[in-house]
Short mmCIF file of N, CA and C in Angstrom, two decimals:
data_model
loop_
_atom_site.label_atom_id
_atom_site.label_comp_id
_atom_site.label_asym_id
_atom_site.label_seq_id
_atom_site.Cartn_x
_atom_site.Cartn_y
_atom_site.Cartn_z
N MET A 1 -118.20 -56.09 -71.02
CA MET A 1 -116.98 -56.73 -69.70
C MET A 1 -115.92 -56.25 -70.14
N THR A 2 -114.98 -56.10 -69.04
CA THR A 2 -113.64 -55.26 -69.02
C THR A 2 -112.66 -56.51 -68.76
N VAL A 3 -111.58 -56.37 -69.64
CA VAL A 3 -110.44 -57.51 -69.78
C VAL A 3 -109.21 -56.88 -69.17
N ALA A 4 -108.49 -57.14 -67.93
CA ALA A 4 -107.41 -56.62 -67.67
C ALA A 4 -106.51 -56.92 -68.09
N ALA A 5 -105.34 -56.16 -68.38
CA ALA A 5 -104.05 -56.59 -69.06
C ALA A 5 -103.42 -57.45 -68.10
N PRO A 6 -102.64 -58.62 -68.75
CA PRO A 6 -101.86 -59.00 -68.13
C PRO A 6 -100.68 -58.52 -67.20
N PRO A 7 -100.55 -59.06 -66.22
CA PRO A 7 -99.34 -58.28 -65.34
C PRO A 7 -98.05 -58.42 -66.12
N PRO A 8 -97.17 -57.64 -65.91
CA PRO A 8 -95.74 -57.79 -66.71
C PRO A 8 -94.99 -58.93 -66.27
N THR A 9 -94.20 -59.45 -67.22
CA THR A 9 -93.29 -60.59 -66.86
C THR A 9 -92.06 -60.10 -66.82
N ALA A 10 -91.09 -60.92 -66.41
CA ALA A 10 -89.67 -60.52 -66.40
C ALA A 10 -89.17 -60.28 -67.73
N HIS A 11 -89.83 -60.79 -68.77
CA HIS A 11 -89.18 -60.36 -70.13
C HIS A 11 -90.20 -59.09 -70.70
N SER A 12 -91.11 -58.36 -70.41
CA SER A 12 -91.63 -57.32 -70.92
C SER A 12 -91.60 -56.13 -69.77
N ALA A 13 -91.73 -54.79 -70.32
CA ALA A 13 -91.68 -53.63 -69.51
C ALA A 13 -93.08 -53.65 -69.08
N PRO A 14 -93.26 -52.91 -68.07
CA PRO A 14 -94.77 -52.53 -67.73
C PRO A 14 -95.43 -51.49 -68.47
N ARG A 15 -96.56 -51.93 -68.54
CA ARG A 15 -97.28 -50.94 -69.70
C ARG A 15 -97.56 -49.18 -69.04
N VAL A 16 -97.03 -48.21 -69.86
CA VAL A 16 -97.22 -46.99 -69.04
C VAL A 16 -98.32 -46.65 -69.46
N VAL A 17 -99.37 -46.13 -68.63
CA VAL A 17 -100.84 -45.66 -69.18
C VAL A 17 -100.72 -44.07 -69.09
N ARG A 18 -100.84 -43.48 -69.94
CA ARG A 18 -100.78 -42.03 -70.02
C ARG A 18 -102.33 -41.62 -70.06
N PRO A 19 -102.20 -40.10 -69.42
CA PRO A 19 -103.60 -39.71 -69.42
C PRO A 19 -104.04 -39.18 -70.83
N PRO A 20 -105.37 -39.07 -70.79
CA PRO A 20 -105.96 -38.89 -72.23
C PRO A 20 -105.60 -37.79 -72.80
N TYR A 21 -105.18 -36.66 -71.98
CA TYR A 21 -104.91 -35.34 -72.61
C TYR A 21 -103.21 -35.58 -73.12
N GLN A 22 -102.54 -36.46 -72.88
CA GLN A 22 -101.11 -36.43 -73.33
C GLN A 22 -101.26 -37.42 -74.60
N LYS A 23 -101.34 -36.70 -75.75
CA LYS A 23 -101.45 -37.36 -76.95
C LYS A 23 -100.53 -38.35 -77.67
N TYR A 24 -99.06 -37.59 -77.23
CA TYR A 24 -98.37 -38.30 -78.06
C TYR A 24 -97.31 -38.75 -76.82
N ASP A 25 -96.52 -39.91 -77.00
CA ASP A 25 -95.71 -40.37 -76.08
C ASP A 25 -94.34 -39.47 -75.95
N VAL A 26 -93.87 -39.26 -74.91
CA VAL A 26 -92.75 -38.28 -74.61
C VAL A 26 -92.10 -38.99 -73.48
N ARG A 27 -90.60 -38.69 -73.48
CA ARG A 27 -89.82 -39.06 -72.50
C ARG A 27 -89.07 -37.92 -71.79
N VAL A 28 -88.97 -37.95 -70.42
CA VAL A 28 -88.37 -36.84 -69.56
C VAL A 28 -86.97 -37.45 -69.37
N GLN A 29 -85.96 -36.37 -69.93
CA GLN A 29 -84.39 -37.30 -69.83
C GLN A 29 -83.79 -36.03 -69.63
N PRO A 30 -82.31 -36.17 -69.49
CA PRO A 30 -81.53 -34.95 -69.33
C PRO A 30 -81.22 -34.19 -70.88
N SER A 31 -81.36 -32.82 -70.51
CA SER A 31 -81.38 -31.87 -71.51
C SER A 31 -79.98 -31.11 -72.00
N PRO A 32 -79.62 -30.84 -73.08
CA PRO A 32 -78.62 -30.19 -73.39
C PRO A 32 -78.80 -28.45 -73.07
N ILE A 33 -80.03 -28.54 -73.23
CA ILE A 33 -80.46 -27.11 -72.91
C ILE A 33 -80.40 -26.53 -71.46
N ASP A 34 -81.24 -27.59 -70.57
CA ASP A 34 -81.16 -27.13 -68.90
C ASP A 34 -81.94 -28.14 -68.48
N GLY A 35 -81.24 -28.78 -67.45
CA GLY A 35 -81.65 -29.85 -66.69
C GLY A 35 -82.38 -30.81 -67.29
N HIS A 36 -83.64 -31.01 -67.07
CA HIS A 36 -84.32 -32.13 -68.09
C HIS A 36 -85.45 -31.64 -69.06
N GLY A 37 -85.39 -32.28 -69.82
CA GLY A 37 -86.29 -31.88 -70.92
C GLY A 37 -87.22 -32.87 -71.44
N VAL A 38 -88.08 -32.52 -72.36
CA VAL A 38 -89.22 -33.56 -72.81
C VAL A 38 -88.91 -33.55 -74.40
N PHE A 39 -88.58 -35.13 -74.45
CA PHE A 39 -88.24 -35.43 -75.77
C PHE A 39 -89.19 -36.60 -76.23
N ALA A 40 -89.55 -36.36 -77.71
CA ALA A 40 -90.66 -37.21 -78.66
C ALA A 40 -90.25 -38.61 -78.56
N ALA A 41 -90.80 -39.65 -77.97
CA ALA A 41 -90.65 -41.22 -78.07
C ALA A 41 -91.26 -41.58 -79.29
N GLU A 42 -92.10 -40.65 -80.23
CA GLU A 42 -92.59 -41.29 -81.65
C GLU A 42 -92.89 -40.02 -82.40
N PRO A 43 -93.11 -40.24 -83.53
CA PRO A 43 -93.12 -38.99 -84.66
C PRO A 43 -94.23 -38.07 -84.00
N ILE A 44 -94.11 -36.89 -84.02
CA ILE A 44 -95.36 -35.94 -83.81
C ILE A 44 -95.44 -35.19 -84.97
N PRO A 45 -97.05 -35.48 -85.73
CA PRO A 45 -97.14 -34.48 -86.78
C PRO A 45 -97.23 -33.01 -86.69
N PRO A 46 -97.04 -32.20 -87.55
CA PRO A 46 -97.13 -30.48 -87.37
C PRO A 46 -98.73 -30.36 -86.99
N ARG A 47 -98.82 -29.26 -86.31
CA ARG A 47 -99.99 -28.67 -85.69
C ARG A 47 -101.08 -29.72 -84.85
N ARG A 48 -100.43 -30.63 -84.55
CA ARG A 48 -101.14 -31.64 -83.61
C ARG A 48 -101.06 -31.44 -82.04
N LYS A 49 -101.84 -31.71 -81.22
CA LYS A 49 -101.69 -31.58 -79.90
C LYS A 49 -100.64 -32.54 -79.31
N ILE A 50 -99.81 -32.21 -78.68
CA ILE A 50 -98.91 -32.98 -77.97
C ILE A 50 -99.21 -33.61 -76.75
N GLY A 51 -99.88 -32.64 -75.89
CA GLY A 51 -100.37 -33.05 -74.51
C GLY A 51 -100.36 -31.47 -73.90
N GLU A 52 -100.44 -31.76 -72.34
CA GLU A 52 -100.82 -30.56 -71.84
C GLU A 52 -100.52 -30.80 -70.39
N ILE A 53 -100.24 -29.73 -69.13
CA ILE A 53 -99.84 -30.05 -68.09
C ILE A 53 -100.95 -29.44 -67.08
N ARG A 54 -101.03 -29.92 -65.93
CA ARG A 54 -102.21 -29.73 -65.15
C ARG A 54 -101.38 -29.37 -63.58
N GLY A 55 -101.88 -28.52 -62.95
CA GLY A 55 -100.97 -28.00 -61.56
C GLY A 55 -102.07 -27.28 -60.48
N GLU A 56 -101.45 -26.70 -59.67
CA GLU A 56 -102.09 -25.87 -58.83
C GLU A 56 -102.65 -24.60 -59.40
N SER A 57 -103.94 -24.39 -59.09
CA SER A 57 -104.71 -23.23 -59.60
C SER A 57 -104.48 -22.12 -58.54
N ILE A 58 -103.73 -20.75 -58.63
CA ILE A 58 -103.39 -20.06 -57.75
C ILE A 58 -103.64 -18.59 -58.34
N SER A 59 -103.78 -17.46 -57.40
CA SER A 59 -103.84 -16.28 -57.98
C SER A 59 -102.29 -15.67 -58.75
N VAL A 60 -102.55 -14.65 -59.43
CA VAL A 60 -101.25 -14.30 -60.02
C VAL A 60 -100.30 -13.58 -59.08
N SER A 61 -100.91 -13.07 -57.89
CA SER A 61 -100.39 -12.27 -56.84
C SER A 61 -99.37 -13.36 -56.03
N GLU A 62 -100.24 -14.46 -55.78
CA GLU A 62 -99.36 -15.67 -55.20
C GLU A 62 -98.44 -16.26 -56.03
N ALA A 63 -98.63 -16.25 -57.16
CA ALA A 63 -97.56 -16.76 -58.57
C ALA A 63 -96.50 -15.60 -58.43
N ARG A 64 -96.64 -14.64 -58.36
CA ARG A 64 -95.25 -13.67 -58.22
C ARG A 64 -94.44 -13.66 -56.85
N ILE A 65 -95.27 -13.93 -55.89
CA ILE A 65 -94.51 -14.46 -54.75
C ILE A 65 -93.73 -15.47 -54.57
N ARG A 66 -94.23 -16.79 -55.40
CA ARG A 66 -93.66 -17.95 -55.55
C ARG A 66 -92.69 -17.81 -56.50
N ALA A 67 -92.40 -16.97 -57.32
CA ALA A 67 -91.57 -16.84 -58.38
C ALA A 67 -90.15 -16.24 -57.80
N THR A 68 -90.46 -15.29 -56.89
CA THR A 68 -89.22 -14.75 -56.12
C THR A 68 -88.64 -15.91 -55.26
N ARG A 69 -89.44 -16.70 -54.78
CA ARG A 69 -88.69 -17.62 -53.92
C ARG A 69 -87.97 -19.00 -54.33
N SER A 70 -88.30 -18.98 -55.80
CA SER A 70 -87.23 -20.38 -56.40
C SER A 70 -86.67 -19.82 -57.59
N GLU A 71 -85.57 -20.36 -57.93
CA GLU A 71 -84.76 -20.18 -59.16
C GLU A 71 -85.68 -20.86 -60.07
N ARG A 72 -86.26 -22.25 -60.12
CA ARG A 72 -86.88 -22.89 -61.26
C ARG A 72 -88.25 -22.62 -60.53
N ILE A 73 -88.87 -21.65 -61.80
CA ILE A 73 -90.08 -21.48 -61.95
C ILE A 73 -90.82 -22.38 -62.74
N MET A 74 -92.05 -22.85 -62.37
CA MET A 74 -92.77 -23.46 -63.09
C MET A 74 -94.34 -23.10 -63.04
N ILE A 75 -94.36 -21.66 -63.49
CA ILE A 75 -95.80 -21.30 -63.42
C ILE A 75 -96.11 -20.51 -64.66
N VAL A 76 -97.52 -20.57 -65.15
CA VAL A 76 -98.13 -20.11 -66.10
C VAL A 76 -99.24 -19.17 -65.75
N GLU A 77 -99.16 -17.87 -66.38
CA GLU A 77 -100.38 -17.01 -65.87
C GLU A 77 -101.54 -17.40 -66.97
N LEU A 78 -102.60 -17.78 -66.66
CA LEU A 78 -103.79 -17.99 -67.34
C LEU A 78 -104.43 -16.67 -67.73
N SER A 79 -104.37 -15.74 -66.73
CA SER A 79 -105.18 -14.48 -67.24
C SER A 79 -104.58 -13.35 -66.20
N PRO A 80 -105.14 -12.13 -66.21
CA PRO A 80 -104.58 -11.31 -65.11
C PRO A 80 -104.89 -11.66 -63.59
N ARG A 81 -105.79 -12.58 -63.51
CA ARG A 81 -106.23 -12.87 -62.15
C ARG A 81 -105.77 -14.68 -61.71
N ARG A 82 -105.48 -15.21 -62.66
CA ARG A 82 -105.32 -16.75 -62.30
C ARG A 82 -103.99 -17.08 -62.99
N ALA A 83 -103.48 -18.33 -62.00
CA ALA A 83 -102.07 -18.88 -62.68
C ALA A 83 -102.14 -20.41 -62.23
N ILE A 84 -101.21 -21.06 -63.24
CA ILE A 84 -101.07 -22.45 -62.65
C ILE A 84 -99.87 -22.52 -62.28
N ASP A 85 -99.24 -23.19 -60.85
CA ASP A 85 -98.06 -23.65 -60.47
C ASP A 85 -98.08 -25.15 -60.79
N PHE A 86 -96.98 -25.27 -61.78
CA PHE A 86 -96.59 -26.96 -62.07
C PHE A 86 -95.43 -27.59 -61.39
N SER A 87 -94.97 -26.90 -60.35
CA SER A 87 -93.88 -27.49 -59.63
C SER A 87 -94.33 -28.89 -58.70
N GLY A 88 -95.50 -29.30 -58.59
CA GLY A 88 -95.98 -30.42 -58.05
C GLY A 88 -96.74 -31.41 -58.91
N SER A 89 -96.62 -30.95 -60.26
CA SER A 89 -97.26 -31.85 -61.08
C SER A 89 -96.52 -32.88 -61.67
N THR A 90 -96.99 -34.28 -62.12
CA THR A 90 -96.26 -35.35 -62.46
C THR A 90 -96.34 -35.32 -64.06
N ASP A 91 -97.10 -34.60 -64.72
CA ASP A 91 -97.27 -34.33 -65.98
C ASP A 91 -95.47 -34.18 -66.80
N PRO A 92 -95.48 -35.06 -67.92
CA PRO A 92 -93.81 -34.88 -68.49
C PRO A 92 -93.85 -33.23 -69.18
N MET A 93 -94.91 -32.62 -69.41
CA MET A 93 -94.62 -31.67 -69.95
C MET A 93 -94.21 -30.53 -69.59
N ARG A 94 -94.24 -30.70 -68.11
CA ARG A 94 -93.65 -29.61 -67.48
C ARG A 94 -92.20 -29.44 -67.47
N PHE A 95 -91.62 -30.31 -67.83
CA PHE A 95 -90.36 -30.23 -68.30
C PHE A 95 -89.59 -29.60 -69.74
N THR A 96 -90.93 -29.22 -70.30
CA THR A 96 -90.55 -28.38 -71.55
C THR A 96 -89.65 -27.08 -71.29
N ASN A 97 -88.59 -27.26 -72.24
CA ASN A 97 -87.68 -26.25 -72.17
C ASN A 97 -87.96 -25.08 -73.22
N HIS A 98 -87.48 -23.97 -72.90
CA HIS A 98 -87.51 -22.60 -73.66
C HIS A 98 -86.39 -22.98 -74.95
N SER A 99 -86.82 -22.36 -76.32
CA SER A 99 -85.54 -22.13 -77.41
C SER A 99 -86.25 -20.95 -78.00
N CYS A 100 -85.32 -20.26 -78.49
CA CYS A 100 -85.63 -18.97 -79.71
C CYS A 100 -85.99 -19.52 -80.67
N ALA A 101 -86.00 -21.05 -81.04
CA ALA A 101 -86.40 -21.46 -82.31
C ALA A 101 -87.27 -22.70 -82.00
N PRO A 102 -88.28 -22.54 -81.58
CA PRO A 102 -88.90 -23.66 -80.78
C PRO A 102 -89.78 -24.41 -82.08
N ASN A 103 -90.00 -25.84 -81.64
CA ASN A 103 -90.73 -26.67 -82.28
C ASN A 103 -92.13 -26.87 -81.86
N ALA A 104 -92.59 -26.27 -80.98
CA ALA A 104 -93.85 -26.36 -80.35
C ALA A 104 -94.08 -24.93 -79.73
N ARG A 105 -95.76 -24.88 -79.56
CA ARG A 105 -96.22 -23.55 -78.77
C ARG A 105 -96.89 -24.15 -77.86
N LEU A 106 -96.94 -23.18 -77.05
CA LEU A 106 -97.83 -23.30 -75.89
C LEU A 106 -99.03 -22.56 -75.88
N CYS A 107 -100.11 -23.13 -75.72
CA CYS A 107 -101.54 -22.53 -75.89
C CYS A 107 -102.41 -22.54 -74.51
N ILE A 108 -103.00 -21.38 -74.16
CA ILE A 108 -103.84 -21.52 -73.19
C ILE A 108 -105.18 -21.43 -73.57
N ARG A 109 -106.15 -22.76 -73.22
CA ARG A 109 -107.12 -22.91 -73.90
C ARG A 109 -108.24 -23.46 -72.85
N ASP A 110 -109.26 -22.64 -72.32
CA ASP A 110 -110.12 -22.98 -71.42
C ASP A 110 -109.52 -23.44 -69.98
N GLY A 111 -108.65 -22.53 -69.92
CA GLY A 111 -108.11 -22.90 -68.81
C GLY A 111 -106.67 -23.71 -68.60
N ARG A 112 -106.54 -24.40 -69.57
CA ARG A 112 -105.60 -25.42 -69.58
C ARG A 112 -104.40 -25.08 -70.33
N VAL A 113 -103.06 -25.44 -70.09
CA VAL A 113 -101.94 -25.15 -70.84
C VAL A 113 -101.33 -26.30 -71.36
N GLU A 114 -101.76 -26.32 -73.12
CA GLU A 114 -101.72 -27.16 -74.00
C GLU A 114 -100.39 -26.89 -74.97
N PHE A 115 -99.86 -28.21 -75.33
CA PHE A 115 -98.70 -27.76 -76.45
C PHE A 115 -99.10 -28.29 -77.71
N TYR A 116 -98.80 -27.62 -78.77
CA TYR A 116 -98.77 -28.10 -79.99
C TYR A 116 -97.81 -28.01 -80.79
N ALA A 117 -97.44 -29.10 -81.57
CA ALA A 117 -96.20 -28.93 -82.61
C ALA A 117 -96.30 -27.85 -83.74
N LEU A 118 -95.35 -27.34 -83.83
CA LEU A 118 -95.12 -26.23 -85.03
C LEU A 118 -94.91 -26.91 -86.20
N ARG A 119 -94.14 -27.86 -86.27
CA ARG A 119 -93.68 -28.62 -87.42
C ARG A 119 -93.56 -30.13 -86.94
N ALA A 120 -93.20 -31.01 -87.97
CA ALA A 120 -92.96 -32.36 -87.60
C ALA A 120 -91.87 -32.44 -86.46
N ILE A 121 -92.09 -33.24 -85.40
CA ILE A 121 -91.03 -33.47 -84.45
C ILE A 121 -90.86 -35.02 -84.58
N GLU A 122 -89.32 -35.30 -84.68
CA GLU A 122 -89.07 -36.59 -84.82
C GLU A 122 -88.64 -37.41 -83.55
N PRO A 123 -88.82 -38.71 -83.46
CA PRO A 123 -88.57 -39.39 -82.08
C PRO A 123 -86.90 -38.80 -81.83
N GLY A 124 -86.48 -38.74 -80.27
CA GLY A 124 -85.40 -38.42 -79.73
C GLY A 124 -85.21 -36.90 -79.90
N GLU A 125 -86.14 -36.30 -80.50
CA GLU A 125 -86.10 -34.60 -80.77
C GLU A 125 -86.52 -33.98 -79.38
N GLU A 126 -85.82 -32.90 -78.87
CA GLU A 126 -86.31 -32.36 -77.82
C GLU A 126 -87.60 -31.22 -78.03
N VAL A 127 -88.62 -31.37 -77.38
CA VAL A 127 -89.93 -30.42 -77.38
C VAL A 127 -89.59 -29.43 -77.01
N THR A 128 -89.56 -27.95 -77.50
CA THR A 128 -89.26 -26.91 -76.92
C THR A 128 -90.42 -25.75 -77.39
N VAL A 129 -90.54 -24.87 -76.57
CA VAL A 129 -91.38 -23.69 -76.91
C VAL A 129 -90.67 -22.18 -76.47
N ASP A 130 -91.15 -21.31 -77.07
CA ASP A 130 -90.69 -20.09 -76.78
C ASP A 130 -91.53 -19.40 -75.65
N TYR A 131 -90.95 -19.43 -74.52
CA TYR A 131 -91.74 -19.04 -73.04
C TYR A 131 -92.34 -17.57 -73.23
N GLY A 132 -91.50 -16.81 -74.09
CA GLY A 132 -92.14 -15.42 -74.08
C GLY A 132 -91.69 -14.58 -72.90
N GLU A 133 -92.71 -13.70 -72.60
CA GLU A 133 -92.49 -13.04 -71.54
C GLU A 133 -92.54 -13.73 -70.27
N THR A 134 -91.44 -13.76 -68.99
CA THR A 134 -91.12 -14.36 -68.10
C THR A 134 -91.00 -13.67 -66.86
N HIS A 135 -90.93 -14.49 -65.61
CA HIS A 135 -90.80 -13.50 -64.32
C HIS A 135 -89.18 -13.54 -64.13
N HIS A 136 -88.58 -14.10 -65.22
CA HIS A 136 -86.92 -13.64 -64.91
C HIS A 136 -86.74 -12.26 -65.30
N GLU A 137 -87.53 -11.62 -66.31
CA GLU A 137 -87.26 -10.42 -66.62
C GLU A 137 -85.72 -10.29 -67.40
N GLY A 138 -85.44 -11.17 -68.17
CA GLY A 138 -83.98 -10.84 -68.70
C GLY A 138 -82.82 -10.99 -67.89
N ARG A 139 -82.94 -11.56 -66.72
CA ARG A 139 -81.88 -11.99 -65.83
C ARG A 139 -81.34 -13.14 -65.92
N LEU A 140 -81.91 -14.26 -66.54
CA LEU A 140 -81.48 -15.36 -66.60
C LEU A 140 -81.03 -15.83 -68.35
N ALA A 141 -79.82 -16.26 -68.43
CA ALA A 141 -79.13 -16.80 -69.49
C ALA A 141 -79.97 -17.50 -70.32
N CYS A 142 -80.11 -17.35 -71.55
CA CYS A 142 -80.89 -18.54 -72.52
C CYS A 142 -79.62 -19.36 -72.82
N ARG A 143 -79.75 -20.79 -72.94
CA ARG A 143 -78.87 -21.68 -73.13
C ARG A 143 -79.39 -22.48 -74.24
N CYS A 144 -80.65 -22.05 -75.03
CA CYS A 144 -80.84 -22.75 -76.13
C CYS A 144 -80.07 -23.15 -77.33
N GLY A 145 -79.15 -22.30 -77.64
CA GLY A 145 -78.31 -22.50 -78.76
C GLY A 145 -78.72 -22.65 -80.12
N ALA A 146 -79.94 -22.05 -80.29
CA ALA A 146 -80.37 -22.01 -81.68
C ALA A 146 -79.74 -20.62 -82.47
N PRO A 147 -79.69 -20.55 -83.52
CA PRO A 147 -79.13 -19.47 -84.32
C PRO A 147 -80.20 -18.43 -84.06
N GLY A 148 -79.71 -17.12 -83.84
CA GLY A 148 -80.46 -16.00 -83.61
C GLY A 148 -80.55 -15.79 -82.14
N CYS A 149 -80.26 -16.79 -81.24
CA CYS A 149 -80.72 -16.83 -80.03
C CYS A 149 -80.66 -15.69 -79.25
N VAL A 150 -81.73 -15.09 -78.32
CA VAL A 150 -81.80 -13.80 -77.92
C VAL A 150 -80.70 -13.61 -76.62
N GLY A 151 -80.36 -14.73 -76.12
CA GLY A 151 -79.60 -14.62 -75.11
C GLY A 151 -79.72 -14.65 -73.52
N ARG A 152 -81.26 -14.07 -73.48
CA ARG A 152 -81.52 -13.78 -71.91
C ARG A 152 -83.49 -14.56 -71.85
N LEU A 153 -83.48 -14.74 -70.99
CA LEU A 153 -85.14 -14.88 -70.62
C LEU A 153 -85.63 -13.89 -69.64
#
């Protein structure tokens, strides 16, 4: 028998149900790096999966066309033929910003884009990854502010 959770009252916040692939609680909020970012809402241990993002599966040729049409690109190439466009995704990890000294890594596994902590991440800390090679081809300034920042994406 399944018991439904009681409805929220005026004194309680509504319960947020995260999908099973979002392993740790994160919040999207304004980022000092760029736009909005993903911030840990609870401690995240090293080497643990934080979550993943899901989006529209498209061809790499379509991804490259879309990349020329938008300043904000939310596309990851999975293979030489397939890519995922996250611009319509509601998953919070889509707001993960780049850092030249990241605390997480992006991993492509079985057609999924997953995020893993490289080290312990404290509540309130922004979750960042190194984007690696991008469609910006060095034309976009990096604003991560990390020591040793390479300066461009």
